[in-house]
Amino acid sequence: MATVRLDQKSRAIVRLISDSYVNALAKYFGTGPSNIDVAREQHKAYIDALKSNGVEVTVLDADHNHPDCVFVEDQAVVIDEHVLLPVPGHESRRGEQPPIAEFLSNHLKGHKICKMEPPAMMDGGDILRLGDLFFVGRSTRTNDAGISELKDLLDHLGHDLRVLDIPSDALHLTSIASTPTDSIIMAAEGYLNPEDFGELPQGCELVLMPRDEVYGCNTIGLQGKKVIIAKGYPRVQSALEERGLECIVLDMEQIRAADGSLTCCSIFY
Ligand code: GLY
């Protein structure tokens, strides 16, 4: 999930799908992509949806040696005037980071770059921002040392951090939850409970969706009360529309096949 607030979501980077995408890691939502051409069409529609809704999008070249390179969210975390470059939790994904780090360093001159070092590890997909409150998932990709480095940064920035344990049948926190606005968390029942999030700030709401719509709980909130959602999750769509949001629905089937969700494919900065 984006680690910027809604009013800061005007620019994003994405990365093209690698020729080796069929070898992407897949263990949770999918068993692996089966059609790169369709994956590329779906990814293009994703880029078009961001652009046509006011986001300035920079498209980085694919890295054909890294099947998962399209999932840029895991590689860098932009919070206020800081960029945290985590140690990605899966060793096969660590080589994806340099071009993303270089782009952000070149384009965010005033930002401080903080580089995590092993044994700390963290995927950006384990971080969720609700206004000025942050959540992090302790998962197979994010360990306590990584969480401790994130906490140091957030303490410095004056933001609170709450830690949630990610169930063994989910990859990341953002695989099972997202913040479609700065005051709504959407999460899947059976994966997370209200007590996992704790008491929310005044005016904020936790919207729990049925377990079978877990993939739909990953959404991208945009300015102008718009939210990008994945196709096929009617109860997610109704819940968002009931709250006055306009849904932009994208077919993510070949992205889901590699355990990727909407937020995995972009970094807002
Ligand atoms: N396929 C995305 C990941 O496992 O990181």
GROMACS .gro file of C-alpha atoms and ligand atoms in nm:
model
  274
    1MET     CA    1   0.000   0.000   0.000
    2ALA     CA    2   0.109   0.336  -0.067
    3THR     CA    3   0.290   0.490   0.223
    4VAL     CA    4   0.197   0.839   0.112
    5ARG     CA    5  -0.129   1.012   0.209
    6LEU     CA    6  -0.402   1.056  -0.051
    7ASP     CA    7  -0.312   1.422  -0.108
    8GLN     CA    8   0.047   1.316  -0.187
    9LYS     CA    9  -0.054   1.060  -0.451
   10SER     CA   10   0.023   1.241  -0.771
   11ARG     CA   11   0.328   1.051  -0.899
   12ALA     CA   12   0.406   0.681  -0.921
   13ILE     CA   13   0.664   0.448  -1.068
   14VAL     CA   14   0.580   0.116  -1.222
   15ARG     CA   15   0.797  -0.143  -1.395
   16LEU     CA   16   0.729  -0.348  -1.707
   17ILE     CA   17   0.670  -0.721  -1.689
   18SER     CA   18   0.979  -0.936  -1.735
   19ASP     CA   19   1.012  -1.194  -2.013
   20SER     CA   20   1.069  -1.444  -1.730
   21TYR     CA   21   0.742  -1.353  -1.553
   22VAL     CA   22   0.612  -1.714  -1.577
   23ASN     CA   23   0.880  -1.797  -1.319
   24ALA     CA   24   0.757  -1.538  -1.069
   25LEU     CA   25   0.715  -1.657  -0.711
   26ALA     CA   26   0.362  -1.789  -0.653
   27LYS     CA   27   0.238  -1.970  -0.348
   28TYR     CA   28  -0.067  -1.793  -0.207
   29PHE     CA   29  -0.325  -1.654  -0.452
   30GLY     CA   30  -0.182  -1.820  -0.759
   31THR     CA   31   0.021  -2.104  -0.899
   32GLY     CA   32   0.212  -1.889  -1.144
   33PRO     CA   33   0.131  -1.677  -1.449
   34SER     CA   34   0.032  -1.869  -1.762
   35ASN     CA   35   0.014  -1.595  -2.026
   36ILE     CA   36   0.264  -1.312  -2.044
   37ASP     CA   37   0.079  -1.133  -2.326
   38VAL     CA   38  -0.238  -1.114  -2.117
   39ALA     CA   39  -0.033  -1.012  -1.813
   40ARG     CA   40   0.115  -0.727  -2.017
   41GLU     CA   41  -0.228  -0.617  -2.141
   42GLN     CA   42  -0.360  -0.615  -1.784
   43HIS     CA   43  -0.055  -0.424  -1.666
   44LYS     CA   44  -0.099  -0.168  -1.945
   45ALA     CA   45  -0.461  -0.118  -1.839
   46TYR     CA   46  -0.333  -0.060  -1.486
   47ILE     CA   47  -0.091   0.207  -1.605
   48ASP     CA   48  -0.364   0.367  -1.817
   49ALA     CA   49  -0.601   0.373  -1.518
   50LEU     CA   50  -0.344   0.554  -1.305
   51LYS     CA   51  -0.267   0.803  -1.581
   52SER     CA   52  -0.626   0.874  -1.672
   53ASN     CA   53  -0.700   0.945  -1.308
   54GLY     CA   54  -0.438   1.213  -1.272
   55VAL     CA   55  -0.129   1.018  -1.167
   56GLU     CA   56   0.199   1.103  -1.341
   57VAL     CA   57   0.344   0.759  -1.411
   58THR     CA   58   0.707   0.673  -1.485
   59VAL     CA   59   0.753   0.332  -1.643
   60LEU     CA   60   1.084   0.160  -1.568
   61ASP     CA   61   1.223  -0.107  -1.800
   62ALA     CA   62   1.179  -0.470  -1.705
   63ASP     CA   63   1.469  -0.672  -1.569
   64HIS     CA   64   1.443  -1.003  -1.748
   65ASN     CA   65   1.667  -1.172  -1.491
   66HIS     CA   66   1.413  -1.098  -1.221
   67PRO     CA   67   1.072  -1.259  -1.285
   68ASP     CA   68   0.903  -1.058  -1.005
   69CYS     CA   69   1.037  -0.715  -1.107
   70VAL     CA   70   0.688  -0.579  -1.186
   71PHE     CA   71   0.613  -0.583  -0.811
   72VAL     CA   72   0.794  -0.260  -0.730
   73GLU     CA   73   0.604  -0.187  -0.408
   74ASP     CA   74   0.831  -0.424  -0.215
   75GLN     CA   75   1.152  -0.249  -0.314
   76ALA     CA   76   1.122   0.102  -0.170
   77VAL     CA   77   0.913   0.280   0.090
   78VAL     CA   78   0.855   0.653   0.055
   79ILE     CA   79   0.736   0.822   0.373
   80ASP     CA   80   0.724   1.199   0.398
   81GLU     CA   81   1.071   1.323   0.295
   82HIS     CA   82   1.239   0.985   0.343
   83VAL     CA   83   1.300   0.682   0.123
   84LEU     CA   84   1.358   0.355   0.306
   85LEU     CA   85   1.528   0.094   0.089
   86PRO     CA   86   1.445  -0.233   0.261
   87VAL     CA   87   1.627  -0.563   0.226
   88PRO     CA   88   1.358  -0.756   0.034
   89GLY     CA   89   1.250  -1.064   0.222
   90HIS     CA   90   1.300  -1.314  -0.058
   91GLU     CA   91   1.659  -1.349  -0.169
   92SER     CA   92   1.564  -1.391  -0.536
   93ARG     CA   93   1.418  -1.040  -0.535
   94ARG     CA   94   1.711  -0.844  -0.389
   95GLY     CA   95   1.864  -0.762  -0.728
   96GLU     CA   96   1.549  -0.576  -0.837
   97GLN     CA   97   1.620  -0.276  -0.620
   98PRO     CA   98   1.909  -0.076  -0.778
   99PRO     CA   99   1.721   0.094  -1.067
  100ILE     CA  100   1.435   0.186  -0.835
  101ALA     CA  101   1.674   0.326  -0.576
  102GLU     CA  102   1.855   0.521  -0.848
  103PHE     CA  103   1.533   0.666  -0.988
  104LEU     CA  104   1.409   0.776  -0.648
  105SER     CA  105   1.748   0.924  -0.548
  106ASN     CA  106   1.758   1.123  -0.874
  107HIS     CA  107   1.399   1.248  -0.853
  108LEU     CA  108   1.365   1.309  -0.480
  109LYS     CA  109   1.673   1.522  -0.424
  110GLY     CA  110   1.558   1.666  -0.092
  111HIS     CA  111   1.470   1.326   0.051
  112LYS     CA  112   1.687   1.134   0.292
  113ILE     CA  113   1.769   0.783   0.170
  114CYS     CA  114   1.780   0.522   0.448
  115LYS     CA  115   1.925   0.184   0.352
  116MET     CA  116   1.834  -0.123   0.554
  117GLU     CA  117   2.107  -0.383   0.611
  118PRO     CA  118   2.073  -0.759   0.671
  119PRO     CA  119   1.977  -0.941   0.888
  120ALA     CA  120   1.691  -0.689   0.886
  121MET     CA  121   1.450  -0.759   0.603
  122MET     CA  122   1.122  -0.614   0.490
  123ASP     CA  123   0.896  -0.603   0.184
  124GLY     CA  124   0.719  -0.274   0.118
  125GLY     CA  125   0.405  -0.484   0.077
  126ASP     CA  126   0.394  -0.532   0.451
  127ILE     CA  127   0.334  -0.164   0.524
  128LEU     CA  128  -0.001   0.013   0.538
  129ARG     CA  129  -0.063   0.380   0.606
  130LEU     CA  130  -0.387   0.517   0.748
  131GLY     CA  131  -0.337   0.893   0.755
  132ASP     CA  132  -0.058   0.935   1.007
  133LEU     CA  133  -0.085   0.588   1.157
  134PHE     CA  134   0.119   0.300   1.016
  135PHE     CA  135   0.078  -0.075   1.034
  136VAL     CA  136   0.341  -0.335   0.952
  137GLY     CA  137   0.299  -0.706   0.899
  138ARG     CA  138   0.540  -0.951   1.060
  139SER     CA  139   0.556  -1.207   0.782
  140THR     CA  140   0.782  -1.451   0.602
  141ARG     CA  141   0.927  -1.143   0.424
  142THR     CA  142   0.945  -0.893   0.713
  143ASN     CA  143   1.128  -0.973   1.036
  144ASP     CA  144   1.159  -0.802   1.374
  145ALA     CA  145   1.488  -0.636   1.284
  146GLY     CA  146   1.324  -0.484   0.976
  147ILE     CA  147   1.027  -0.370   1.182
  148SER     CA  148   1.264  -0.211   1.432
  149GLU     CA  149   1.431  -0.006   1.156
  150LEU     CA  150   1.092   0.107   1.026
  151LYS     CA  151   0.991   0.202   1.380
  152ASP     CA  152   1.305   0.412   1.424
  153LEU     CA  153   1.221   0.603   1.107
  154LEU     CA  154   0.855   0.652   1.202
  155ASP     CA  155   0.949   0.762   1.556
  156HIS     CA  156   1.178   1.021   1.398
  157LEU     CA  157   0.889   1.137   1.177
  158GLY     CA  158   0.641   1.141   1.467
  159HIS     CA  159   0.420   0.861   1.333
  160ASP     CA  160   0.284   0.565   1.527
  161LEU     CA  161   0.344   0.207   1.419
  162ARG     CA  162   0.140  -0.102   1.505
  163VAL     CA  163   0.260  -0.455   1.428
  164LEU     CA  164   0.029  -0.730   1.301
  165ASP     CA  165   0.116  -1.097   1.257
  166ILE     CA  166   0.041  -1.210   0.905
  167PRO     CA  167  -0.125  -1.553   0.891
  168SER     CA  168   0.075  -1.829   0.726
  169ASP     CA  169  -0.170  -1.846   0.433
  170ALA     CA  170  -0.102  -1.486   0.326
  171LEU     CA  171   0.205  -1.326   0.171
  172HIS     CA  172   0.192  -0.964   0.288
  173LEU     CA  173  -0.020  -0.728   0.494
  174THR     CA  174  -0.131  -0.564   0.170
  175SER     CA  175  -0.238  -0.906   0.037
  176ILE     CA  176  -0.520  -0.898   0.293
  177ALA     CA  177  -0.581  -0.530   0.366
  178SER     CA  178  -0.554  -0.181   0.219
  179THR     CA  179  -0.652   0.177   0.288
  180PRO     CA  180  -0.876   0.298   0.004
  181THR     CA  181  -0.891   0.638   0.176
  182ASP     CA  182  -0.697   0.800   0.461
  183SER     CA  183  -0.979   0.701   0.697
  184ILE     CA  184  -1.083   0.352   0.584
  185ILE     CA  185  -0.905   0.020   0.628
  186MET     CA  186  -1.048  -0.264   0.427
  187ALA     CA  187  -0.945  -0.612   0.541
  188ALA     CA  188  -1.055  -0.973   0.506
  189GLU     CA  189  -1.233  -1.159   0.785
  190GLY     CA  190  -1.059  -1.473   0.895
  191TYR     CA  191  -0.720  -1.325   0.806
  192LEU     CA  192  -0.733  -1.020   1.034
  193ASN     CA  193  -0.958  -0.913   1.323
  194PRO     CA  194  -1.049  -0.569   1.458
  195GLU     CA  195  -0.824  -0.624   1.761
  196ASP     CA  196  -0.524  -0.674   1.531
  197PHE     CA  197  -0.556  -0.310   1.421
  198GLY     CA  198  -0.637  -0.177   1.770
  199GLU     CA  199  -0.844   0.132   1.835
  200LEU     CA  200  -0.848   0.349   1.525
  201PRO     CA  201  -0.822   0.728   1.527
  202GLN     CA  202  -1.149   0.919   1.546
  203GLY     CA  203  -1.335   0.920   1.216
  204CYS     CA  204  -1.157   0.610   1.086
  205GLU     CA  205  -1.335   0.286   1.005
  206LEU     CA  206  -1.234  -0.079   0.961
  207VAL     CA  207  -1.443  -0.242   0.688
  208LEU     CA  208  -1.426  -0.620   0.711
  209MET     CA  209  -1.500  -0.817   0.397
  210PRO     CA  210  -1.589  -1.185   0.371
  211ARG     CA  211  -1.292  -1.418   0.355
  212ASP     CA  212  -1.363  -1.519  -0.004
  213GLU     CA  213  -1.311  -1.158  -0.117
  214VAL     CA  214  -0.965  -1.131   0.037
  215TYR     CA  215  -0.792  -1.052  -0.292
  216GLY     CA  216  -1.040  -0.768  -0.350
  217CYS     CA  217  -0.936  -0.606  -0.022
  218ASN     CA  218  -0.625  -0.471  -0.193
  219THR     CA  219  -0.730  -0.140  -0.346
  220ILE     CA  220  -0.562   0.181  -0.459
  221GLY     CA  221  -0.731   0.494  -0.335
  222LEU     CA  222  -0.682   0.799  -0.553
  223GLN     CA  223  -0.767   1.165  -0.524
  224GLY     CA  224  -1.120   1.270  -0.621
  225LYS     CA  225  -1.291   0.988  -0.425
  226LYS     CA  226  -1.181   0.727  -0.676
  227VAL     CA  227  -1.049   0.383  -0.598
  228ILE     CA  228  -0.901   0.117  -0.822
  229ILE     CA  229  -1.025  -0.233  -0.738
  230ALA     CA  230  -0.975  -0.578  -0.887
  231LYS     CA  231  -1.251  -0.733  -1.100
  232GLY     CA  232  -1.460  -1.005  -0.939
  233TYR     CA  233  -1.517  -0.879  -0.585
  234PRO     CA  234  -1.874  -0.746  -0.575
  235ARG     CA  235  -1.898  -0.705  -0.199
  236VAL     CA  236  -1.579  -0.500  -0.193
  237GLN     CA  237  -1.718  -0.283  -0.471
  238SER     CA  238  -2.055  -0.234  -0.295
  239ALA     CA  239  -1.889  -0.148   0.036
  240LEU     CA  240  -1.677   0.119  -0.130
  241GLU     CA  241  -1.964   0.259  -0.337
  242GLU     CA  242  -2.183   0.277  -0.025
  243ARG     CA  243  -1.914   0.502   0.120
  244GLY     CA  244  -1.934   0.741  -0.173
  245LEU     CA  245  -1.630   0.615  -0.366
  246GLU     CA  246  -1.619   0.563  -0.740
  247CYS     CA  247  -1.465   0.228  -0.834
  248ILE     CA  248  -1.240   0.172  -1.133
  249VAL     CA  249  -1.239  -0.202  -1.193
  250LEU     CA  250  -0.938  -0.380  -1.345
  251ASP     CA  251  -0.888  -0.742  -1.445
  252MET     CA  252  -0.584  -0.858  -1.247
  253GLU     CA  253  -0.605  -1.230  -1.320
  254GLN     CA  254  -0.248  -1.273  -1.452
  255ILE     CA  255  -0.105  -1.048  -1.181
  256ARG     CA  256  -0.289  -1.240  -0.911
  257ALA     CA  257  -0.145  -1.561  -1.060
  258ALA     CA  258   0.195  -1.446  -0.927
  259ASP     CA  259   0.048  -1.341  -0.588
  260GLY     CA  260   0.053  -0.977  -0.699
  261SER     CA  261  -0.218  -0.732  -0.602
  262LEU     CA  262  -0.296  -0.383  -0.730
  263THR     CA  263  -0.070  -0.199  -0.487
  264CYS     CA  264   0.223  -0.434  -0.556
  265CYS     CA  265   0.268  -0.281  -0.901
  266SER     CA  266   0.341   0.080  -0.806
  267ILE     CA  267   0.531   0.306  -0.570
  268PHE     CA  268   0.373   0.646  -0.510
  269TYR     CA  269   0.628   0.913  -0.432
  270GLY     N1  270   0.541  -1.295  -0.657
  270GLY     C1  271   0.555  -1.190  -0.565
  270GLY     C2  272   0.638  -1.229  -0.449
  270GLY     O1  273   0.630  -1.343  -0.405
  270GLY     O2  274   0.713  -1.152  -0.397
   0.00000   0.00000   0.00000
